[in-house]
Backbone as a chain_set.jsonl record, in Angstrom:
{"seq": "QVQLVESGGGLVQAGGSLRLSCAASGRYHMGWFRQAPGKERDFVAAMTWSGSSTLYADSVKERFTISRDNAKNTVYLQMNSLKPEDTAVYYCAADRDPLRNRPLSLPGTYDYWGQGTQVTVSS", "coords": {"N": [[15.672, -12.689, -2.54], [13.359, -10.106, -2.283], [13.409, -6.693, -2.838], [11.704, -3.932, -1.633], [10.964, -0.613, -2.268], [9.807, 2.277, -1.013], [8.487, 5.518, -1.802], [7.676, 9.034, -1.784], [6.311, 10.013, 0.406], [5.473, 12.562, 2.893], [4.844, 15.886, 4.204], [1.663, 17.284, 4.383], [-1.141, 19.461, 4.024], [-4.418, 19.149, 5.485], [-6.903, 17.87, 3.334], [-5.306, 17.897, 1.143], [-3.189, 16.196, -1.304], [-1.226, 13.261, -1.934], [1.091, 11.113, -3.592], [2.153, 7.912, -3.291], [4.847, 5.727, -4.071], [5.996, 2.478, -4.945], [8.601, 0.508, -5.634], [8.967, -2.569, -7.143], [9.946, -5.611, -8.412], [8.561, -8.314, -10.289], [5.891, -10.788, -10.283], [3.675, -10.147, -8.207], [1.02, -10.094, -5.802], [0.123, -6.995, -4.443], [0.24, -4.877, -1.602], [-0.788, -2.092, 0.458], [-0.1, -0.82, 3.627], [-0.542, 0.814, 6.804], [0.841, 2.415, 9.694], [0.26, 3.974, 12.627], [1.681, 5.867, 15.374], [1.948, 3.887, 18.255], [-0.092, 2.213, 17.49], [-1.586, -0.635, 15.801], [-0.473, -2.212, 12.734], [-2.268, -1.337, 9.969], [-4.447, -2.363, 7.346], [-4.605, -0.851, 4.123], [-4.89, -0.746, 1.232], [-5.041, -2.955, -1.629], [-3.863, -4.786, -4.489], [-4.279, -7.159, -7.065], [-1.809, -9.18, -8.831], [-2.186, -9.006, -11.537], [-3.59, -6.736, -11.773], [-6.292, -6.779, -11.981], [-8.05, -6.788, -9.912], [-9.009, -4.986, -6.994], [-8.772, -3.899, -3.582], [-10.004, -2.166, -0.762], [-9.604, -0.487, 2.374], [-12.333, 0.496, 4.422], [-12.062, 3.042, 5.464], [-10.618, 4.501, 3.642], [-11.788, 4.36, 1.207], [-13.0, 5.77, -1.815], [-11.28, 7.878, -1.549], [-8.597, 7.108, -1.73], [-6.508, 5.556, -4.204], [-5.288, 2.632, -5.569], [-2.82, 1.552, -7.834], [-0.977, 0.073, -10.575], [1.983, -0.191, -12.501], [3.16, -2.414, -14.416], [5.133, -2.505, -16.312], [6.948, -0.725, -15.411], [7.5, -1.836, -13.042], [6.261, -0.899, -10.678], [4.197, 0.111, -8.017], [1.482, 2.156, -7.077], [0.065, 4.492, -4.74], [-2.397, 6.612, -4.74], [-3.358, 9.305, -2.913], [-5.968, 11.189, -1.926], [-7.833, 14.035, -0.673], [-6.84, 14.131, 1.965], [-6.713, 13.422, 5.474], [-6.119, 14.407, 8.906], [-6.109, 12.072, 10.432], [-5.056, 10.219, 8.707], [-2.403, 10.269, 9.044], [0.582, 8.534, 9.334], [3.088, 5.923, 9.191], [3.619, 4.577, 6.081], [3.541, 1.483, 4.451], [4.599, -0.618, 1.804], [3.875, -3.877, 0.543], [4.557, -7.242, -0.523], [3.116, -10.141, -1.89], [4.499, -13.107, -2.488], [3.574, -15.408, -3.649], [0.981, -15.605, -5.35], [-0.784, -17.681, -5.953], [-1.44, -18.935, -3.639], [-3.631, -17.704, -2.717], [-4.384, -16.051, -0.527], [-5.932, -13.929, 1.994], [-5.931, -10.574, 1.065], [-6.022, -8.437, 2.76], [-4.732, -8.957, 5.087], [-1.847, -8.668, 7.103], [-0.193, -10.902, 7.445], [-0.292, -12.261, 5.067], [1.64, -11.349, 3.386], [4.981, -11.466, 2.142], [7.186, -9.879, 1.805], [8.396, -6.664, 2.743], [8.475, -3.107, 2.544], [10.564, -0.366, 3.685], [9.103, 1.656, 4.684], [7.368, 4.819, 4.569], [6.967, 8.089, 5.71], [3.919, 9.732, 6.236], [2.446, 12.724, 6.882], [-0.271, 14.55, 7.93], [-1.425, 17.695, 8.321], [-3.641, 19.648, 10.338]], "CA": [[15.068, -11.695, -1.673], [12.781, -8.995, -3.017], [13.512, -5.4, -2.157], [10.637, -2.975, -1.912], [11.423, 0.727, -1.938], [8.724, 3.251, -1.073], [8.843, 6.933, -1.883], [6.542, 9.922, -2.0], [5.712, 10.527, 1.628], [5.805, 13.937, 3.221], [3.924, 16.672, 5.01], [0.637, 17.923, 3.557], [-2.283, 19.973, 4.782], [-5.681, 18.42, 5.326], [-7.536, 18.133, 2.051], [-4.325, 17.783, 0.085], [-2.949, 14.907, -1.951], [0.12, 12.714, -2.082], [1.16, 9.832, -4.289], [3.233, 7.034, -2.869], [5.31, 4.759, -5.06], [6.711, 1.324, -4.4], [9.281, -0.214, -6.704], [9.057, -3.998, -6.85], [9.93, -6.425, -9.635], [7.974, -9.623, -10.11], [4.425, -10.917, -10.342], [3.197, -10.279, -6.844], [-0.053, -9.264, -5.28], [0.755, -5.912, -3.689], [-0.625, -4.218, -0.637], [-0.332, -0.951, 1.24], [-0.518, -0.808, 5.018], [-0.049, 1.985, 7.521], [0.961, 2.241, 11.135], [0.389, 5.202, 13.402], [2.378, 5.615, 16.637], [1.192, 3.216, 19.295], [-1.19, 1.44, 16.94], [-1.21, -1.775, 14.971], [-0.367, -1.974, 11.298], [-3.597, -1.486, 9.389], [-4.587, -2.498, 5.897], [-5.086, 0.319, 3.404], [-5.354, -1.104, -0.107], [-4.292, -4.038, -2.264], [-4.169, -5.05, -5.884], [-3.737, -8.412, -7.567], [-0.631, -8.979, -9.669], [-2.624, -8.647, -12.885], [-4.294, -5.462, -11.728], [-7.706, -6.971, -12.297], [-8.886, -6.68, -8.712], [-8.489, -4.138, -5.927], [-9.466, -3.974, -2.287], [-9.707, -0.982, 0.028], [-10.188, -0.327, 3.701], [-13.489, 1.4, 4.388], [-11.657, 4.396, 5.849], [-9.955, 5.213, 2.547], [-12.57, 4.236, -0.029], [-13.378, 7.025, -2.492], [-10.218, 8.88, -1.394], [-7.315, 6.531, -2.15], [-6.558, 4.673, -5.354], [-4.086, 1.838, -5.814], [-2.629, 1.219, -9.24], [0.356, -0.469, -10.809], [2.536, -0.158, -13.845], [4.063, -3.568, -14.41], [6.283, -2.223, -17.177], [7.902, 0.009, -14.574], [7.635, -2.545, -11.764], [5.933, 0.08, -9.644], [2.824, 0.205, -7.507], [1.22, 3.505, -6.593], [-1.094, 4.764, -3.906], [-2.798, 8.01, -4.854], [-4.129, 9.654, -1.718], [-6.626, 12.485, -2.057], [-8.673, 14.453, 0.468], [-6.176, 13.59, 3.151], [-7.189, 13.855, 6.786], [-5.089, 14.211, 9.941], [-6.094, 10.663, 10.871], [-4.288, 9.426, 7.758], [-0.998, 10.362, 9.426], [1.141, 7.226, 9.685], [4.113, 5.393, 8.291], [2.985, 3.735, 5.071], [4.398, 0.396, 3.987], [4.107, -1.494, 0.758], [4.165, -5.273, 0.818], [4.386, -8.118, -1.676], [2.782, -11.557, -1.697], [5.333, -13.729, -3.51], [2.931, -16.576, -4.256], [-0.452, -15.315, -5.471], [-1.587, -18.903, -6.068], [-1.896, -19.348, -2.319], [-4.97, -17.122, -2.596], [-4.593, -15.612, 0.853], [-6.627, -12.642, 2.084], [-5.016, -9.471, 0.801], [-6.112, -7.427, 3.805], [-4.023, -9.407, 6.28], [-0.389, -8.512, 7.005], [0.451, -12.203, 7.371], [-0.286, -12.752, 3.69], [2.747, -10.768, 2.626], [6.305, -12.011, 2.428], [8.212, -8.84, 1.722], [7.932, -5.352, 3.175], [9.378, -1.987, 2.382], [11.058, 0.249, 4.913], [8.099, 2.602, 5.141], [7.534, 6.236, 4.271], [6.12, 8.853, 6.63], [2.916, 10.659, 5.723], [1.932, 13.555, 7.967], [-1.32, 15.445, 7.458], [-1.663, 18.711, 9.338], [-5.026, 20.158, 10.336]], "C": [[14.583, -10.518, -2.518], [12.933, -7.725, -2.2], [12.378, -4.503, -2.601], [11.098, -1.607, -1.431], [10.27, 1.702, -2.131], [9.3, 4.657, -1.219], [7.557, 7.744, -2.005], [5.865, 10.441, -0.755], [6.103, 11.97, 1.876], [4.757, 14.567, 4.109], [2.951, 17.398, 4.085], [-0.479, 18.421, 4.456], [-3.518, 19.12, 4.536], [-6.372, 18.862, 4.042], [-6.6, 18.005, 0.867], [-4.162, 16.366, -0.421], [-1.469, 14.544, -1.915], [0.016, 11.445, -2.917], [2.39, 9.077, -3.817], [3.571, 6.064, -3.995], [6.064, 3.646, -4.359], [7.296, 0.558, -5.579], [9.47, -1.667, -6.303], [8.972, -4.778, -8.144], [9.317, -7.785, -9.333], [6.458, -9.606, -10.124], [3.889, -11.202, -8.95], [1.872, -9.556, -6.668], [0.621, -8.217, -4.39], [-0.247, -5.253, -2.757], [0.047, -3.0, -0.041], [-0.941, -1.051, 2.637], [-0.013, 0.487, 5.646], [-0.059, 1.713, 9.019], [1.189, 3.592, 11.784], [1.072, 4.879, 14.72], [1.461, 4.97, 17.672], [0.038, 2.368, 18.811], [-0.668, 0.285, 16.105], [-1.107, -1.349, 13.508], [-1.709, -2.312, 10.646], [-3.542, -1.589, 7.871], [-5.137, -1.207, 5.297], [-5.689, -0.074, 2.054], [-4.497, -2.228, -0.655], [-4.748, -4.208, -3.702], [-3.548, -6.377, -6.281], [-2.618, -8.154, -8.562], [-1.017, -8.551, -11.075], [-3.247, -7.263, -12.932], [-5.785, -5.567, -11.915], [-8.616, -6.766, -11.1], [-8.205, -5.808, -7.679], [-9.362, -4.291, -4.683], [-9.043, -2.765, -1.48], [-10.296, -1.101, 1.428], [-11.322, 0.685, 3.607], [-13.067, 2.848, 4.624], [-11.031, 5.188, 4.7], [-10.704, 5.114, 1.228], [-13.001, 5.622, -0.523], [-12.315, 8.118, -2.346], [-8.875, 8.383, -1.931], [-7.53, 5.618, -3.347], [-5.229, 3.954, -5.498], [-4.023, 1.517, -7.298], [-1.234, 0.641, -9.407], [0.708, -0.328, -12.282], [3.568, -1.276, -13.898], [5.269, -3.365, -15.324], [7.37, -1.489, -16.407], [8.135, -0.677, -13.24], [7.323, -1.65, -10.572], [4.455, 0.019, -9.3], [2.659, 1.584, -6.89], [0.041, 3.514, -5.626], [-1.364, 6.262, -3.995], [-3.735, 8.323, -3.695], [-4.668, 11.066, -1.859], [-7.463, 12.783, -0.812], [-8.111, 13.935, 1.782], [-6.687, 14.239, 4.424], [-6.076, 13.669, 7.812], [-5.005, 12.761, 10.417], [-5.425, 9.728, 9.875], [-2.792, 9.447, 8.074], [-0.492, 9.018, 9.937], [2.385, 6.98, 8.84], [3.412, 4.399, 7.354], [3.996, 2.733, 4.523], [3.772, -0.285, 2.772], [4.597, -2.904, 1.057], [3.843, -6.121, -0.403], [4.097, -9.544, -1.242], [3.476, -12.323, -2.821], [4.67, -14.901, -4.206], [1.422, -16.348, -4.351], [-1.331, -16.561, -5.549], [-2.049, -19.426, -4.716], [-3.282, -18.781, -2.017], [-5.295, -16.72, -1.161], [-5.285, -14.258, 0.875], [-5.664, -11.472, 1.962], [-5.05, -8.399, 1.869], [-5.323, -7.787, 5.06], [-2.521, -9.261, 6.124], [0.335, -9.844, 6.839], [0.491, -12.811, 5.982], [1.001, -12.414, 2.967], [4.098, -11.258, 3.118], [7.384, -10.948, 2.502], [7.6, -7.478, 2.057], [8.979, -4.295, 2.846], [9.738, -1.393, 3.731], [10.084, 1.268, 5.483], [8.426, 4.023, 4.75], [6.513, 7.011, 5.112], [5.176, 9.768, 5.852], [2.353, 11.411, 6.921], [0.943, 14.552, 7.381], [-1.64, 16.428, 8.584], [-3.086, 19.26, 9.203], [-5.067, 21.651, 10.091]], "O": [[15.315, -10.004, -3.363], [12.618, -7.696, -1.01], [12.125, -4.338, -3.794], [11.571, -1.47, -0.302], [9.811, 1.929, -3.25], [10.43, 4.939, -0.819], [6.489, 7.202, -2.292], [4.93, 11.237, -0.849], [6.944, 12.533, 1.175], [3.904, 13.891, 4.685], [3.364, 18.048, 3.124], [-0.727, 17.861, 5.523], [-3.64, 18.456, 3.507], [-6.422, 20.046, 3.71], [-7.041, 18.003, -0.282], [-4.892, 15.457, -0.026], [-0.593, 15.408, -1.871], [-1.025, 10.787, -2.941], [3.518, 9.554, -3.936], [2.705, 5.641, -4.761], [6.686, 3.851, -3.317], [6.565, 0.029, -6.416], [10.056, -1.967, -5.262], [8.013, -4.617, -8.9], [9.526, -8.343, -8.256], [5.827, -8.557, -9.995], [3.679, -12.355, -8.571], [1.626, -8.532, -7.304], [1.574, -8.522, -3.673], [-1.422, -5.095, -3.086], [1.273, -2.881, -0.031], [-2.129, -1.328, 2.801], [0.841, 1.169, 5.08], [-0.84, 0.911, 9.531], [2.185, 4.265, 11.521], [1.048, 3.727, 15.151], [0.354, 5.442, 17.928], [-0.735, 1.854, 19.619], [0.509, 0.225, 15.749], [-1.582, -0.286, 13.108], [-2.209, -3.431, 10.764], [-2.7, -0.977, 7.214], [-6.009, -0.556, 5.873], [-6.849, 0.226, 1.769], [-3.369, -2.436, -0.21], [-5.858, -3.83, -4.078], [-2.425, -6.688, -5.883], [-2.486, -7.046, -9.08], [-0.275, -7.822, -11.734], [-3.412, -6.685, -14.006], [-6.476, -4.551, -12.0], [-9.824, -6.59, -11.259], [-6.988, -5.87, -7.499], [-10.506, -4.742, -4.736], [-7.876, -2.374, -1.498], [-11.337, -1.725, 1.638], [-11.269, 1.617, 2.805], [-13.647, 3.771, 4.051], [-10.926, 6.412, 4.778], [-10.298, 5.72, 0.237], [-13.319, 6.513, 0.264], [-12.44, 9.178, -2.96], [-8.111, 9.15, -2.517], [-8.579, 4.991, -3.493], [-4.172, 4.584, -5.543], [-5.041, 1.247, -7.935], [-0.409, 0.71, -8.496], [-0.151, -0.344, -13.164], [4.71, -1.101, -13.473], [6.311, -3.989, -15.125], [8.557, -1.613, -16.709], [8.876, -0.17, -12.399], [8.046, -1.653, -9.576], [3.591, -0.106, -10.168], [3.576, 2.113, -6.26], [-0.849, 2.666, -5.686], [-0.652, 7.072, -3.402], [-4.771, 7.681, -3.525], [-3.901, 12.028, -1.904], [-7.757, 11.894, -0.012], [-8.833, 13.37, 2.602], [-7.039, 15.418, 4.457], [-5.179, 12.852, 7.604], [-3.924, 12.287, 10.766], [-5.243, 8.548, 10.175], [-2.01, 8.731, 7.449], [-1.067, 8.436, 10.857], [2.687, 7.725, 7.908], [2.703, 3.499, 7.803], [5.129, 3.075, 4.183], [2.56, -0.499, 2.725], [5.606, -3.095, 1.736], [2.98, -5.775, -1.209], [4.747, -10.083, -0.346], [3.085, -12.204, -3.982], [5.149, -15.35, -5.247], [0.669, -16.849, -3.516], [-2.519, -16.489, -5.236], [-2.947, -20.265, -4.647], [-4.011, -19.304, -1.174], [-6.374, -17.028, -0.655], [-5.235, -13.518, -0.108], [-4.679, -11.402, 2.696], [-4.183, -7.525, 1.884], [-5.259, -6.992, 5.998], [-1.967, -9.687, 5.111], [1.363, -9.911, 6.166], [1.225, -13.77, 5.742], [1.403, -13.116, 2.04], [4.332, -11.437, 4.313], [8.386, -11.119, 3.196], [6.457, -7.183, 1.708], [10.184, -4.547, 2.865], [9.279, -1.853, 4.776], [10.223, 1.695, 6.63], [9.591, 4.398, 4.613], [5.347, 6.628, 5.205], [5.587, 10.479, 4.935], [1.843, 10.803, 7.862], [1.268, 15.301, 6.46], [-2.074, 16.029, 9.665], [-3.648, 19.325, 8.11], [-6.146, 22.242, 10.058]]}, "num_chains": 1, "name": "protein.A"}
């Protein structure tokens, strides 16, 4: 069983920045999702295990950046120019078998999930 541990959430004013971290050991494709109250879990960003490819939701392109440091077994989500609509619980997720080549934007692709970290952006 893989444990994913997110950190870095908090309260920030609109236009501010936060960096989320997710500790996860292993060669997994990694994704970030978010869920606002009363809404479905939405895709935010993903990166292949090698770091060679990334994918972003249109709503966060040019503002968010996913990265990973495999030496530290950590994936990051740098969030800049935050907006109130970015308020949600953010989850990291791991695809344990990248060879399956499943779509990285779909929650069903991922086998392991973190507990989530709250991000609140005030206007």
